[in-house]
Short mmCIF file of C-alpha atoms in Angstrom, two decimals:
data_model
loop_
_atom_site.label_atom_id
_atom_site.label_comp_id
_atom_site.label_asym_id
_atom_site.label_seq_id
_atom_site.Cartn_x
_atom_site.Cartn_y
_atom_site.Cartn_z
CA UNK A 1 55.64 59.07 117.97
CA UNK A 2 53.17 61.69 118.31
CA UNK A 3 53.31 65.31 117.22
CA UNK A 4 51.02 68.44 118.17
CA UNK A 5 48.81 69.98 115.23
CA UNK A 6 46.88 72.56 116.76
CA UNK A 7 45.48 71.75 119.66
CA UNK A 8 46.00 67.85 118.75
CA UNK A 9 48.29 65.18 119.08
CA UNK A 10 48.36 62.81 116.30
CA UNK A 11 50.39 59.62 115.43
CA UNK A 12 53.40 61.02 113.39
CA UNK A 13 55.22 58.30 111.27
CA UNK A 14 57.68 60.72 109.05
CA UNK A 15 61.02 60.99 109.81
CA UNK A 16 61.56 64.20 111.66
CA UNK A 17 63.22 66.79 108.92
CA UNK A 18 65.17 69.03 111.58
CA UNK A 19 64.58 72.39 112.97
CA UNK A 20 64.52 75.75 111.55
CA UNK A 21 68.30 76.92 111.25
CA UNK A 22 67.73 80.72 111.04
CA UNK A 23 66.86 80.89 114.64
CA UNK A 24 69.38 81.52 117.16
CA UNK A 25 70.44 79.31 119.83
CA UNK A 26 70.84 79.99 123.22
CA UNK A 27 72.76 77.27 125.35
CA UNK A 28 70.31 75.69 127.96
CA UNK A 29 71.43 75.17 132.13
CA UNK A 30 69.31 71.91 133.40
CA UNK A 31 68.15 72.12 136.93
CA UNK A 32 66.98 68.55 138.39
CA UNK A 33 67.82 66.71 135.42
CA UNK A 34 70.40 63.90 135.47
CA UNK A 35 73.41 63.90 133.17
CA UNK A 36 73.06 63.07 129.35
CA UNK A 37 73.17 59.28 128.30
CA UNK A 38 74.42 58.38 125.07
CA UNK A 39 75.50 60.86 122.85
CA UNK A 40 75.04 64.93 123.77
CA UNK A 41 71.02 65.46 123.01
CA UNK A 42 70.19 61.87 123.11
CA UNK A 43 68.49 61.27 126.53
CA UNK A 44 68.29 62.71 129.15
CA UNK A 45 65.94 62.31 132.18
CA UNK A 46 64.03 64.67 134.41
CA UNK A 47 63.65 64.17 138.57
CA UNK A 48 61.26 66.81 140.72
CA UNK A 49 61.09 70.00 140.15
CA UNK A 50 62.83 70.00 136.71
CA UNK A 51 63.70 73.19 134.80
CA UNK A 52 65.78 74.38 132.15
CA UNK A 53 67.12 77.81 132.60
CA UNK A 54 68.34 80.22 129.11
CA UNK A 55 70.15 83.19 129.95
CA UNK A 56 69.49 85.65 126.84
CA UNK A 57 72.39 88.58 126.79
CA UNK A 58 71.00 90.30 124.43
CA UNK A 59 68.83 93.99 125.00
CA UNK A 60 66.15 92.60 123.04
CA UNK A 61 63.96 89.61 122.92
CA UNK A 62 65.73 86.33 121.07
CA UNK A 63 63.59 83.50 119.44
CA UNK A 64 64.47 80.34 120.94
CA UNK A 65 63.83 76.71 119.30
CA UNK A 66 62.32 74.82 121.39
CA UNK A 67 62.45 71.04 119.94
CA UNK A 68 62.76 67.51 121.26
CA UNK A 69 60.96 64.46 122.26
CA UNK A 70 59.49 63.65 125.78
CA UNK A 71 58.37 60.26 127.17
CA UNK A 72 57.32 59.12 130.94
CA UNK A 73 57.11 56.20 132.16
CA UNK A 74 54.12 56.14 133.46
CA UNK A 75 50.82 58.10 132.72
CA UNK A 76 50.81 62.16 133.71
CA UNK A 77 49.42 65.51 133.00
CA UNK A 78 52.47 67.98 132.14
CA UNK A 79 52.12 71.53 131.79
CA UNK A 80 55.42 73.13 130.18
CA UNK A 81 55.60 77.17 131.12
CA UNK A 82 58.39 79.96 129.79
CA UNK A 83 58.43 82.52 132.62
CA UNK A 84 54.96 81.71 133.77
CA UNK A 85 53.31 81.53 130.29
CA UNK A 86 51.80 78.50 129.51
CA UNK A 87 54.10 77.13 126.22
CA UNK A 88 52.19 73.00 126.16
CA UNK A 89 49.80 71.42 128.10
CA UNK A 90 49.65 67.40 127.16
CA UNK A 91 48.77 64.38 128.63
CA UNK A 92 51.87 61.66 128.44
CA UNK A 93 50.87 57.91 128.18
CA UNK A 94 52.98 55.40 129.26
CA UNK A 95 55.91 54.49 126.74
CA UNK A 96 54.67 57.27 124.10
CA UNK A 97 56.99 59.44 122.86
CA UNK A 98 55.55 63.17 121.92
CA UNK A 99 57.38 65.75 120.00
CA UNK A 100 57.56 69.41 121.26
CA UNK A 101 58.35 71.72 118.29
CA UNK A 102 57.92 75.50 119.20
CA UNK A 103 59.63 78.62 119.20
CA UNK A 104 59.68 80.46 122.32
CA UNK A 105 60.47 84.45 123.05
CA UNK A 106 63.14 84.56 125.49
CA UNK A 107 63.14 88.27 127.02
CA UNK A 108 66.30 89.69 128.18
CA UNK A 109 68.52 88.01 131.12
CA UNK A 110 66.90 84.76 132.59
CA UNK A 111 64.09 82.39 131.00
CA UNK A 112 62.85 79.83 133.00
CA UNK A 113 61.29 76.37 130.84
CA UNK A 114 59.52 74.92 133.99
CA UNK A 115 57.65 71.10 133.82
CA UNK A 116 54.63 70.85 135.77
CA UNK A 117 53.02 67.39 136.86
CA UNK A 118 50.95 66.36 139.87
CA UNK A 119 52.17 63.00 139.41
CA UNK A 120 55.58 62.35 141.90
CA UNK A 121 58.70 60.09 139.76
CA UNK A 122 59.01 56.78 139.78
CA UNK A 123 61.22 54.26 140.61
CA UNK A 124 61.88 52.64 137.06
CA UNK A 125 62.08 48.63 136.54
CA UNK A 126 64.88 46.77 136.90
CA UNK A 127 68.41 47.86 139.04
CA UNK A 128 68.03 51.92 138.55
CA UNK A 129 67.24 53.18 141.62
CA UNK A 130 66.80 57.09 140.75
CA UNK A 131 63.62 58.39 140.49
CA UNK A 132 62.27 59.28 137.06
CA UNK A 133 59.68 61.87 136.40
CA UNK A 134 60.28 61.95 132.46
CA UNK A 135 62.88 61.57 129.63
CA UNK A 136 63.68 64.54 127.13
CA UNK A 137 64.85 63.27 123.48
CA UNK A 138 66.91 64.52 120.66
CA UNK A 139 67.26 67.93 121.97
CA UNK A 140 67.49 70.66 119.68
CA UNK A 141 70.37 72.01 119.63
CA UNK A 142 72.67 69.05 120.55
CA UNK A 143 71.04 66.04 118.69
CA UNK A 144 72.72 65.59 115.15
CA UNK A 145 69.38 65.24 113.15
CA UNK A 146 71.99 64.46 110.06
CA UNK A 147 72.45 60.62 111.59
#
């Protein structure tokens, strides 16, 4: 596992204590991402073009958590914007799981979390025959961080 200090990833090897529970949650819409697999949270993976769209309905700007893991399967460059605004830029290495952990602002009506990548998806080993760009991991606020 590997978390972002600053400007750096290092190796993390604590048990992840949960997010901040005074910050509202907004229900996320997945665009280009296929269906959940396990339990609600748990995995889920990304194809081209991926997004995740929060509609705030509030007159005012909401903080958002922004928290869960991220893995490709192969090496890439992936630039994660809200509305345009750069949020992460990080480099994923094959197999290694890297936590995202930030609040973001979401400004009334529609927030767009867009992935960026150069790289196309893959076809993953084995029978699965969909094409895989990256996975997202115990998503905050879905993934029971109690278990």
């Amino acid at each position: 596992m590997f978390k972002k200090i600053g400007m750096n990833w290092i190796q993390e090897y604590n048990e992840y204590l949960g997010p901040t529970q005074d910050i509202t949650s907004i229900p996320p819409f997945f665009i280009n991402f296929y269906s959940w697999e396990g339990e609600l949270g748990e995995l889920r993976w990304a194809t081209s073009n991926p997004s995740i769209l929060w509609i705030n309905p509030a007159n005012e700007t909401v903080d958002q958590n922004l928290v869960f893991e991220i893995k490709s399967l192969n090496p890439r460059d992936l630039i994660i914007t809200l509305n345009d605004q750069n949020v992460v830029e990080l480099f994923l290495d094959e197999g290694k799981r890297y936590k995202i952990n930030e609040v973001v602002a979401l400004r009334s009506g529609r927030n767009y979390l867009n992935f960026k990548t150069e790289e196309p998806p893959v076809d993953p080993p084995g029978e699965d025959n969909r094409k895989l760009l990256f996975s997202i991991e115990k998503m905050f606020p879905f993934y029971n961080f109690e278990k």
